[in-house]
CSV table of C-alpha atoms and ligand atoms in Angstrom, one decimal:
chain,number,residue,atom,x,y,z
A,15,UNK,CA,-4.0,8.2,-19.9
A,16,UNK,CA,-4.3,5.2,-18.2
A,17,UNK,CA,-7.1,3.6,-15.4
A,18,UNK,CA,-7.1,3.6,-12.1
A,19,UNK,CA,-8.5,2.2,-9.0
A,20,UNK,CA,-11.3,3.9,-7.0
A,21,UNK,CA,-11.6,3.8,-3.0
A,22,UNK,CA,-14.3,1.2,-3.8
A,23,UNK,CA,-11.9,-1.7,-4.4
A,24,UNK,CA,-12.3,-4.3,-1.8
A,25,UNK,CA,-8.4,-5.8,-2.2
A,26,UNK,CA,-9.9,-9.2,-3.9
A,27,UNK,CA,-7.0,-9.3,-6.1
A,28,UNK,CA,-8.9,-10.3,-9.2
A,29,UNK,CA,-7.5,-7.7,-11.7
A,30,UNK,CA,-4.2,-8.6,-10.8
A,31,UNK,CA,-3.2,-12.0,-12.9
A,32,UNK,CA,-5.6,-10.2,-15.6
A,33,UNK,CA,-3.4,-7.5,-16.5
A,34,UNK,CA,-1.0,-8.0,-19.2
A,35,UNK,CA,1.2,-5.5,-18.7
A,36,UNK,CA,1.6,-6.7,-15.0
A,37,UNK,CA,0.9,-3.2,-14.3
A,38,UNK,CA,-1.2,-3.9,-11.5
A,39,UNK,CA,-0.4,-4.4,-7.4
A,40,UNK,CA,-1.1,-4.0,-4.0
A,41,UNK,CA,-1.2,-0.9,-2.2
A,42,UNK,CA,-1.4,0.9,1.0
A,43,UNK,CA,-4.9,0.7,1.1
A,44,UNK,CA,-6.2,-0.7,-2.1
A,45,UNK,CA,-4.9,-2.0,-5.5
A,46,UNK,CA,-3.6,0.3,-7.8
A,47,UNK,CA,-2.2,0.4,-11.2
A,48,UNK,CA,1.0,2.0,-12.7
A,49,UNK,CA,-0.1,4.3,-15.4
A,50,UNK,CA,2.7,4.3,-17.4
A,51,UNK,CA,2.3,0.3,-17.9
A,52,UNK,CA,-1.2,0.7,-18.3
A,53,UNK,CA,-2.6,0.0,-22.0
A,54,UNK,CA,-6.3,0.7,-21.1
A,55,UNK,CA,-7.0,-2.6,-22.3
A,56,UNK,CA,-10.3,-2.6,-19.8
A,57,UNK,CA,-9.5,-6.1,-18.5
A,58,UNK,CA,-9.2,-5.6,-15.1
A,59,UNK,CA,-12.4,-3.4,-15.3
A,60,UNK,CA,-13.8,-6.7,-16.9
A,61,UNK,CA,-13.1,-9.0,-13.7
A,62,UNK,CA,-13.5,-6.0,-11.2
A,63,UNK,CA,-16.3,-7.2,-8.6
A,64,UNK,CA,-17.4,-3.6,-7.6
A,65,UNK,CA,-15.9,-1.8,-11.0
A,66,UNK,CA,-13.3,0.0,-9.2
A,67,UNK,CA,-10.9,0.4,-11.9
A,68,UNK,CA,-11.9,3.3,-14.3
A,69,UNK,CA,-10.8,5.3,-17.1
A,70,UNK,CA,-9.4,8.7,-16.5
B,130,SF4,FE1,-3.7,-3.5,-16.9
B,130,SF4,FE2,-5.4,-3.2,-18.9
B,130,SF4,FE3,-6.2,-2.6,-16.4
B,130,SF4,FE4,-4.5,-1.1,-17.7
B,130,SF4,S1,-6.6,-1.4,-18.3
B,130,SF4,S2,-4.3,-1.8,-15.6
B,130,SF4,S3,-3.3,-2.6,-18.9
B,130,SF4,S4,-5.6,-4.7,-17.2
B,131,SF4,FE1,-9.8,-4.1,-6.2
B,131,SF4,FE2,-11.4,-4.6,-8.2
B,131,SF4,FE3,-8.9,-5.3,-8.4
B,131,SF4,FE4,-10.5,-6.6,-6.7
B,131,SF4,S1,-10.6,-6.6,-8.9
B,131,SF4,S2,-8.4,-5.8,-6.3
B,131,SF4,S3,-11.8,-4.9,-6.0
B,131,SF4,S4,-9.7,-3.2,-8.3
C-alpha cells in the first residue's frame, strides 16, 4: 500500500522536498506519488496544505 494524492491538491509543491524516498512529482494535473517508492511515512500528509495525500 502506499498514499496518494486526491483531486484536492492545489500543485504547491510542498510534499515534494519532504519525501524521502523522492517518490513524489508533478503530474498532469496534480502531484502524485509513486507507490512502489512510497514508505507511508505520512510526511507529505504532514506539510500538505489541503491534506491531499492519503492512505489507501
Ligand atoms: Fe513519500 Fe512518505 Fe508521502 Fe510516501 S508517505 S509519498 S514515502 S512522504
Ligand atoms: Fe499537492 Fe498537497 Fe503536495 Fe501541495 S503539498 S503539491 S497541495 S499534495
Amino acid at each position: 500500500m502506499a498514499y496518494k494524492i486526491s483531486v484536492d491538491c492545489i500543485n504547491c509543491a510542498a510534499c515534494e522536498a519532504e519525501c524521502p524516498e523522492t517518490a513524489i512529482s508533478q503530474g498532469d494535473t496534480t502531484f502524485v506519488i509513486d507507490p512502489k517508492l512510497c514508505t507511508e511515512c505520512g510526511a507529505c500528509a504532514d506539510v500538505c496544505p489541503v491534506d491531499a495525500p492519503q492512505p489507501q
